[in-house]
PDB file of C-alpha atoms in Angstrom:
ATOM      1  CA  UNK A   1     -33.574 -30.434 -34.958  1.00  0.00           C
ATOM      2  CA  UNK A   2     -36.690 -29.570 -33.379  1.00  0.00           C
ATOM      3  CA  UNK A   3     -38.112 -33.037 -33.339  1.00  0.00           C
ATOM      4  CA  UNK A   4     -34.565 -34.146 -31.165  1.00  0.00           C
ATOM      5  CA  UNK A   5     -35.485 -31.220 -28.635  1.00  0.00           C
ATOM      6  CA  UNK A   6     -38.570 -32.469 -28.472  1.00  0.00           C
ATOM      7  CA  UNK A   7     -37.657 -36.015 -27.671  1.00  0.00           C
ATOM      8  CA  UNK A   8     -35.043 -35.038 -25.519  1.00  0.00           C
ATOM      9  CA  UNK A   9     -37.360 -32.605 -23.350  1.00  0.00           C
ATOM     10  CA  UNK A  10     -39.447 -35.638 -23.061  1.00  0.00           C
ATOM     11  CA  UNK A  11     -36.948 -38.433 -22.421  1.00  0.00           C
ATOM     12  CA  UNK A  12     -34.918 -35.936 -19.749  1.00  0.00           C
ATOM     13  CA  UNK A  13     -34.562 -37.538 -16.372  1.00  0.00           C
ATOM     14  CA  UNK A  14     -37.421 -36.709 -14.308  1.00  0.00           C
ATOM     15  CA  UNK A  15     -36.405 -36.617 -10.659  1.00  0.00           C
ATOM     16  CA  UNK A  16     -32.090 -36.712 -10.964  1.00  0.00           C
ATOM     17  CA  UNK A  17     -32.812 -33.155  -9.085  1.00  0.00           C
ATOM     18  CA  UNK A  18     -30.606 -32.160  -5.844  1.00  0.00           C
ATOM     19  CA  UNK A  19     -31.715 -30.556  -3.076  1.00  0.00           C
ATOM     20  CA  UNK A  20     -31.009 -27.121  -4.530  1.00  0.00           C
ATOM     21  CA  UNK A  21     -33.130 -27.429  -7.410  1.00  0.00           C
ATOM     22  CA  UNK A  22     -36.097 -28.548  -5.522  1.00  0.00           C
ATOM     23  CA  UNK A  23     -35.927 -25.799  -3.280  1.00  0.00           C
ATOM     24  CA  UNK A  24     -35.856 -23.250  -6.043  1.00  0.00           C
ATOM     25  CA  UNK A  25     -38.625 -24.836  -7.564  1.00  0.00           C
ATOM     26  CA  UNK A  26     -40.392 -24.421  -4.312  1.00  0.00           C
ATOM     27  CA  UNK A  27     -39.274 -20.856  -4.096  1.00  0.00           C
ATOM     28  CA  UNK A  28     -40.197 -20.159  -7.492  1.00  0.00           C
ATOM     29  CA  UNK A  29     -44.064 -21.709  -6.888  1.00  0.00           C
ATOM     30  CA  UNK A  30     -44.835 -20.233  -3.505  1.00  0.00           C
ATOM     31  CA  UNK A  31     -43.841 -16.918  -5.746  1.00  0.00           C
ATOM     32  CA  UNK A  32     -46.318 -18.091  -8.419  1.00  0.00           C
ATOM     33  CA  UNK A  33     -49.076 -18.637  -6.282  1.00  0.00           C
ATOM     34  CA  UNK A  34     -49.028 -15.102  -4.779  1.00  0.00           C
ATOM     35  CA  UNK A  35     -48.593 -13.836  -8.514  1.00  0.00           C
ATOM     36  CA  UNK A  36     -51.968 -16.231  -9.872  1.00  0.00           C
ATOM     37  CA  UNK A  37     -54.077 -14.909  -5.936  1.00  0.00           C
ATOM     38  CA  UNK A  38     -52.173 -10.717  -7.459  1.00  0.00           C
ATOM     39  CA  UNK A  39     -53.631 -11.145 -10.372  1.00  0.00           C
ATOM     40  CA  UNK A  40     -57.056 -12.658  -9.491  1.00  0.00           C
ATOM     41  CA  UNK A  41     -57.756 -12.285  -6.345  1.00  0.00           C
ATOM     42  CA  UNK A  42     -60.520 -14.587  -6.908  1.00  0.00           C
ATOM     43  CA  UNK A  43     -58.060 -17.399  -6.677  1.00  0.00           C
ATOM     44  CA  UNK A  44     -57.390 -17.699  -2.858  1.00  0.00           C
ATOM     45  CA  UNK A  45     -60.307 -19.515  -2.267  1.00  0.00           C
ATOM     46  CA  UNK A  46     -59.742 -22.129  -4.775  1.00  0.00           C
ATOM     47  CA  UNK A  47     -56.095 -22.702  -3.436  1.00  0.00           C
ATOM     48  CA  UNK A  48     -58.127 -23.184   0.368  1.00  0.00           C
ATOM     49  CA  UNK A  49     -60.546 -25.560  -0.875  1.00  0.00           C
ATOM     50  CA  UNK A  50     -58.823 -27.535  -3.159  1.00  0.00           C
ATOM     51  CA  UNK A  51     -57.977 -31.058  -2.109  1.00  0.00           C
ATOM     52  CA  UNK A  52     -54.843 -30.508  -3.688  1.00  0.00           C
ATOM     53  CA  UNK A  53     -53.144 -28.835  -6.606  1.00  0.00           C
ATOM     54  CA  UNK A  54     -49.718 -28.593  -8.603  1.00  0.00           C
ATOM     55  CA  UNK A  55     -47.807 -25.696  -9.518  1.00  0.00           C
ATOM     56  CA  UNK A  56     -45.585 -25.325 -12.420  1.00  0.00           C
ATOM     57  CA  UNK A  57     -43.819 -21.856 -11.971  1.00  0.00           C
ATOM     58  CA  UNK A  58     -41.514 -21.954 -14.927  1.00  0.00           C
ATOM     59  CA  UNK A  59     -42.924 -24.112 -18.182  1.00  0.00           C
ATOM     60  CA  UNK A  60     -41.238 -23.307 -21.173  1.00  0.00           C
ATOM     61  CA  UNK A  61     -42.812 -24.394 -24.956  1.00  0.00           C
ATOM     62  CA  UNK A  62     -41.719 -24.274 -28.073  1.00  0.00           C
ATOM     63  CA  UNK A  63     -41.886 -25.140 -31.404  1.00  0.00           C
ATOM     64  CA  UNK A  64     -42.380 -25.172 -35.436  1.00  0.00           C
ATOM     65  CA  UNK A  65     -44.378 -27.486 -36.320  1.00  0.00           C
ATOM     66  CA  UNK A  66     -43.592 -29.789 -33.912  1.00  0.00           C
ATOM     67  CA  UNK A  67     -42.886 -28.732 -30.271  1.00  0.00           C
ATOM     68  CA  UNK A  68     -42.845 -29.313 -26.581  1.00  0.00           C
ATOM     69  CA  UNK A  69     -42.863 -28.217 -23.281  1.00  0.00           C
ATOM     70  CA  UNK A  70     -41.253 -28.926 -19.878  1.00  0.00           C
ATOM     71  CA  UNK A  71     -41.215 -27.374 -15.925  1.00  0.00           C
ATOM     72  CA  UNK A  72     -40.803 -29.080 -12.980  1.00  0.00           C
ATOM     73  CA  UNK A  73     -43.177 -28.285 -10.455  1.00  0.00           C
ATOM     74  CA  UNK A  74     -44.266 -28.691  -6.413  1.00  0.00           C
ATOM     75  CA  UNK A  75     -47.263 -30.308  -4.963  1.00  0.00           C
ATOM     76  CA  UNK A  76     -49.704 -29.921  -2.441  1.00  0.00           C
ATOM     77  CA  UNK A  77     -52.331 -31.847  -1.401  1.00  0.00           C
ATOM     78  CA  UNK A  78     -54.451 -30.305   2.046  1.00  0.00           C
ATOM     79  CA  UNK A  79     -52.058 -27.144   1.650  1.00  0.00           C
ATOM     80  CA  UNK A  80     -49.127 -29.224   2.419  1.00  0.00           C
ATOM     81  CA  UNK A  81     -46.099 -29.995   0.223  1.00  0.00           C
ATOM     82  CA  UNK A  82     -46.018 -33.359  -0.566  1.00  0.00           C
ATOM     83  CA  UNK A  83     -44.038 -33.552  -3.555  1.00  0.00           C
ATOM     84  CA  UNK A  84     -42.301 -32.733  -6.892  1.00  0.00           C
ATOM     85  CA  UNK A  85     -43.755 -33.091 -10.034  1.00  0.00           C
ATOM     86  CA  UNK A  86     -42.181 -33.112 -13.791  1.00  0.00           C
ATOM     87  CA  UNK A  87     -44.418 -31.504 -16.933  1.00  0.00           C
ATOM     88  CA  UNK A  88     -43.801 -32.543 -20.466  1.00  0.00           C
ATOM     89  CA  UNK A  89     -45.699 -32.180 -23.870  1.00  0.00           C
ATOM     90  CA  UNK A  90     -44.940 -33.127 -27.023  1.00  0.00           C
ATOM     91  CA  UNK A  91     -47.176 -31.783 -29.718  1.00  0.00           C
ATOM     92  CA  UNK A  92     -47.683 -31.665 -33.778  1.00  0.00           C
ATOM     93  CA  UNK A  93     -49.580 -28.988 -35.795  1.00  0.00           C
ATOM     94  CA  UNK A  94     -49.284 -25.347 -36.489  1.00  0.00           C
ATOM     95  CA  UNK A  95     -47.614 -23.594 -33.928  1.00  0.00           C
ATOM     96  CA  UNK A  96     -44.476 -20.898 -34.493  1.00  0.00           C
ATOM     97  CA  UNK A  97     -42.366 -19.587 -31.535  1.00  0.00           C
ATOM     98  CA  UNK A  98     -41.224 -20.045 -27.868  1.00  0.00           C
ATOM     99  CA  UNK A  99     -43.326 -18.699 -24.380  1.00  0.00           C
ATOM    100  CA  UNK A 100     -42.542 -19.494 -20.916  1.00  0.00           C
ATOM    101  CA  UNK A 101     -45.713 -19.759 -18.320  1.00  0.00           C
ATOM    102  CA  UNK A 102     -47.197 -20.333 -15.442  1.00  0.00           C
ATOM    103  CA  UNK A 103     -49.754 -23.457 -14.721  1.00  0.00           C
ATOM    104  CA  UNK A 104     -51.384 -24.571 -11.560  1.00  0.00           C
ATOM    105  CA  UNK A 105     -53.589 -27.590 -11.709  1.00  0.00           C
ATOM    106  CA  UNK A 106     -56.549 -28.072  -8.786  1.00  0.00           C
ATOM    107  CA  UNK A 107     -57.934 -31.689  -8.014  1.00  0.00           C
ATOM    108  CA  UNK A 108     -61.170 -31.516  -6.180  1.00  0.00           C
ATOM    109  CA  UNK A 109     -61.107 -34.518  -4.780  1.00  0.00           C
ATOM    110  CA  UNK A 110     -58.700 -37.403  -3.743  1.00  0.00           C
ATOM    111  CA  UNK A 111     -59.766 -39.455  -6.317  1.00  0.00           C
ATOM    112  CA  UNK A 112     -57.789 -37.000  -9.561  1.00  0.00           C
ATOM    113  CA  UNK A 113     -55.272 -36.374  -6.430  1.00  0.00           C
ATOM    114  CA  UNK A 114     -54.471 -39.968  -6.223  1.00  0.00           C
ATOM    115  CA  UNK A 115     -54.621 -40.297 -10.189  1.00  0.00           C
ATOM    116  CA  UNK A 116     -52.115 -37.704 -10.347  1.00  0.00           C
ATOM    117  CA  UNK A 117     -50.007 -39.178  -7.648  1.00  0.00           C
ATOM    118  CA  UNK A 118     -49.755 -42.610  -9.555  1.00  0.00           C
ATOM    119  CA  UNK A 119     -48.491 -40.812 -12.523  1.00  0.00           C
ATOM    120  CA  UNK A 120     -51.839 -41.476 -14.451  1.00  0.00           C
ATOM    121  CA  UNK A 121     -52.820 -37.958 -15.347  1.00  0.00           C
ATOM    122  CA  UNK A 122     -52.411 -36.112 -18.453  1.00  0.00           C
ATOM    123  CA  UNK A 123     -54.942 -34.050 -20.462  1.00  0.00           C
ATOM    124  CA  UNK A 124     -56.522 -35.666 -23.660  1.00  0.00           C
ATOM    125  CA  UNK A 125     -56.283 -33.477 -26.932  1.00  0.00           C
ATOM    126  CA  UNK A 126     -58.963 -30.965 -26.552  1.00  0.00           C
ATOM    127  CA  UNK A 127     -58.251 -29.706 -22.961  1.00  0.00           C
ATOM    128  CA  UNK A 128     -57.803 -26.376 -22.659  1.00  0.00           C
ATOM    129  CA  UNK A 129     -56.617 -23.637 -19.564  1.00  0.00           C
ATOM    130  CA  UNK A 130     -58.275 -20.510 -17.922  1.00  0.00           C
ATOM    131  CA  UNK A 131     -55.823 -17.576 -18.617  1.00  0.00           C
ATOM    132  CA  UNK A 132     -55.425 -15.550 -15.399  1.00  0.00           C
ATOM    133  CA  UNK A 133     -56.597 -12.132 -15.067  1.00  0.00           C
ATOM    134  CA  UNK A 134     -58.509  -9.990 -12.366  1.00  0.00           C
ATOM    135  CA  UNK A 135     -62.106 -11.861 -12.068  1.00  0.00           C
ATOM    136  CA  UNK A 136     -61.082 -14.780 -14.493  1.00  0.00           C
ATOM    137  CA  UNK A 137     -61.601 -17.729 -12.310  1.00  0.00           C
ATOM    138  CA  UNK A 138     -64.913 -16.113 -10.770  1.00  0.00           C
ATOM    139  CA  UNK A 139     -66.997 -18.232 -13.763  1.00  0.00           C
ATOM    140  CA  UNK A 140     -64.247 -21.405 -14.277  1.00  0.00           C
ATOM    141  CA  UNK A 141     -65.247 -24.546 -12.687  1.00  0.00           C
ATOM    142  CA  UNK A 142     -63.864 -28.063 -12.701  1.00  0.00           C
ATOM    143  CA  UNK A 143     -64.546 -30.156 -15.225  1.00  0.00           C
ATOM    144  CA  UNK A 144     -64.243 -34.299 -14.066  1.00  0.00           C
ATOM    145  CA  UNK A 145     -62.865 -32.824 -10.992  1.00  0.00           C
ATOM    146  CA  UNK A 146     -59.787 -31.006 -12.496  1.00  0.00           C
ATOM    147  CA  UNK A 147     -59.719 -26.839 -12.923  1.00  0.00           C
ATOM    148  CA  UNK A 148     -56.355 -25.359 -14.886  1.00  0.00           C
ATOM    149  CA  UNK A 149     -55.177 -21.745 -15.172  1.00  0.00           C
ATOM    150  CA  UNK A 150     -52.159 -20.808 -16.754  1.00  0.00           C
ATOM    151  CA  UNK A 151     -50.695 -17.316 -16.804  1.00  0.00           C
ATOM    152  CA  UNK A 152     -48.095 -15.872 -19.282  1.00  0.00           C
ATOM    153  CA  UNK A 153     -44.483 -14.899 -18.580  1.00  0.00           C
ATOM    154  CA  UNK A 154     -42.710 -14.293 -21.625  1.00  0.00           C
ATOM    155  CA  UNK A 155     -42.282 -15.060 -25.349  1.00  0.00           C
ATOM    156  CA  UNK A 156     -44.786 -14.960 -28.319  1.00  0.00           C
ATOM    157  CA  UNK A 157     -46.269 -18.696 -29.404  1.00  0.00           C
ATOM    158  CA  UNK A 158     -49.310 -18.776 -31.829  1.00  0.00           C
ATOM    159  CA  UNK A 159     -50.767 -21.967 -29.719  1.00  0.00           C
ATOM    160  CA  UNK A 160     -51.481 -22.131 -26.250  1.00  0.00           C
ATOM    161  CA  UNK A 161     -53.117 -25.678 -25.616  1.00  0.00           C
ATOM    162  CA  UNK A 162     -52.358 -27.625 -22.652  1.00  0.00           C
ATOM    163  CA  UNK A 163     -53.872 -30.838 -24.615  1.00  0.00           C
ATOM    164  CA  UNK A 164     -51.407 -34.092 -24.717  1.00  0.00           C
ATOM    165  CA  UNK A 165     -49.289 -32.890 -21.505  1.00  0.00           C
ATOM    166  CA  UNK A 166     -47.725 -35.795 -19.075  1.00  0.00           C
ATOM    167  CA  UNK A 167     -46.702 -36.113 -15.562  1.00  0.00           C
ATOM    168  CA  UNK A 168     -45.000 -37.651 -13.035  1.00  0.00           C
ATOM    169  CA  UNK A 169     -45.313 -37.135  -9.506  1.00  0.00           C
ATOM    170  CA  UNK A 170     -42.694 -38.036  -7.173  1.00  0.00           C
ATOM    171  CA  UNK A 171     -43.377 -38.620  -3.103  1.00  0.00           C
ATOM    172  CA  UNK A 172     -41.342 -35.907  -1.147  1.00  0.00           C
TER     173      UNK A 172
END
């Protein structure tokens, strides 16, 4: 049954959203972005200077053996909401358990923006996420012009890649 969930989290309609929704998931990422700058102060720069970033307040993985993970999420490009944007991952190899977290994605220039914006980003195998705590981001950097940090929220999961996840963006 876990393979069905994890083809159903990944064929689940994308933007079929109401107004409601997307304002929760606003809610809910304005709240995640003060929780990332709480916990590392370090952060509010990067969310200045950024050309633009996505926030994922609520992504929930899971898995045995085979797994996957899904959040919807809001984006900003110049500090300015521009749109919505839907996560998914599907993955294969050991991993036992369920966590929900918290990702925010910085482009740091136009060019990833705009790759993102088509719907032509997603992170090959081996990419992996800064955990956030206090003075964490002080050493990250991008790397081709994309910077990640996730930060836990619940649940125990031996396996915390962000390697093989999708998106798709969709203009506010």
């Amino acid at each position: 049954w876990v393979m069905v969930v994890a083809c159903m989290i990944n064929t689940m309609p994308v933007f079929g959203q109401g107004d409601s929704k997307k304002s929760k998931v606003i809610a809910d990422s304005n709240t995640a972005k003060a929780d990332f700058i709480a916990a590392d102060g370090l952060m509010k720069p990067i969310f200045e200077k950024a050309y633009g970033y996505v926030i994922f307040p609520n992504v929930g993985k899971g898995g045995l053996g085979v797994g996957g993970a899904a959040g919807n999420g809001a984006v900003y490009e110049n500090n300015q909401l521009i749109g919505m944007a839907k996560l998914s991952q599907v993955s294969i190899g050991f991993q036992a358990g369920g966590q929900a977290y918290r990702e925010v994605i910085f482009f740091e220039t136009k060019r990833e923006m705009d790759r993102f914006k088509e719907s032509k980003f997603e992170f090959s195998a081996q990419a992996s996420a800064v955990a956030v705590t206090a003075g964490a981001s002080a050493n990250a950097k991008y790397t081709d012009g994309v910077m990640v940090f996730t930060m836990q929220k619940g649940g125990l999961m031996y396996e915390a890649s962000i390697g093989g996840q999708k998106f798709k963006f969709n203009k506010m």
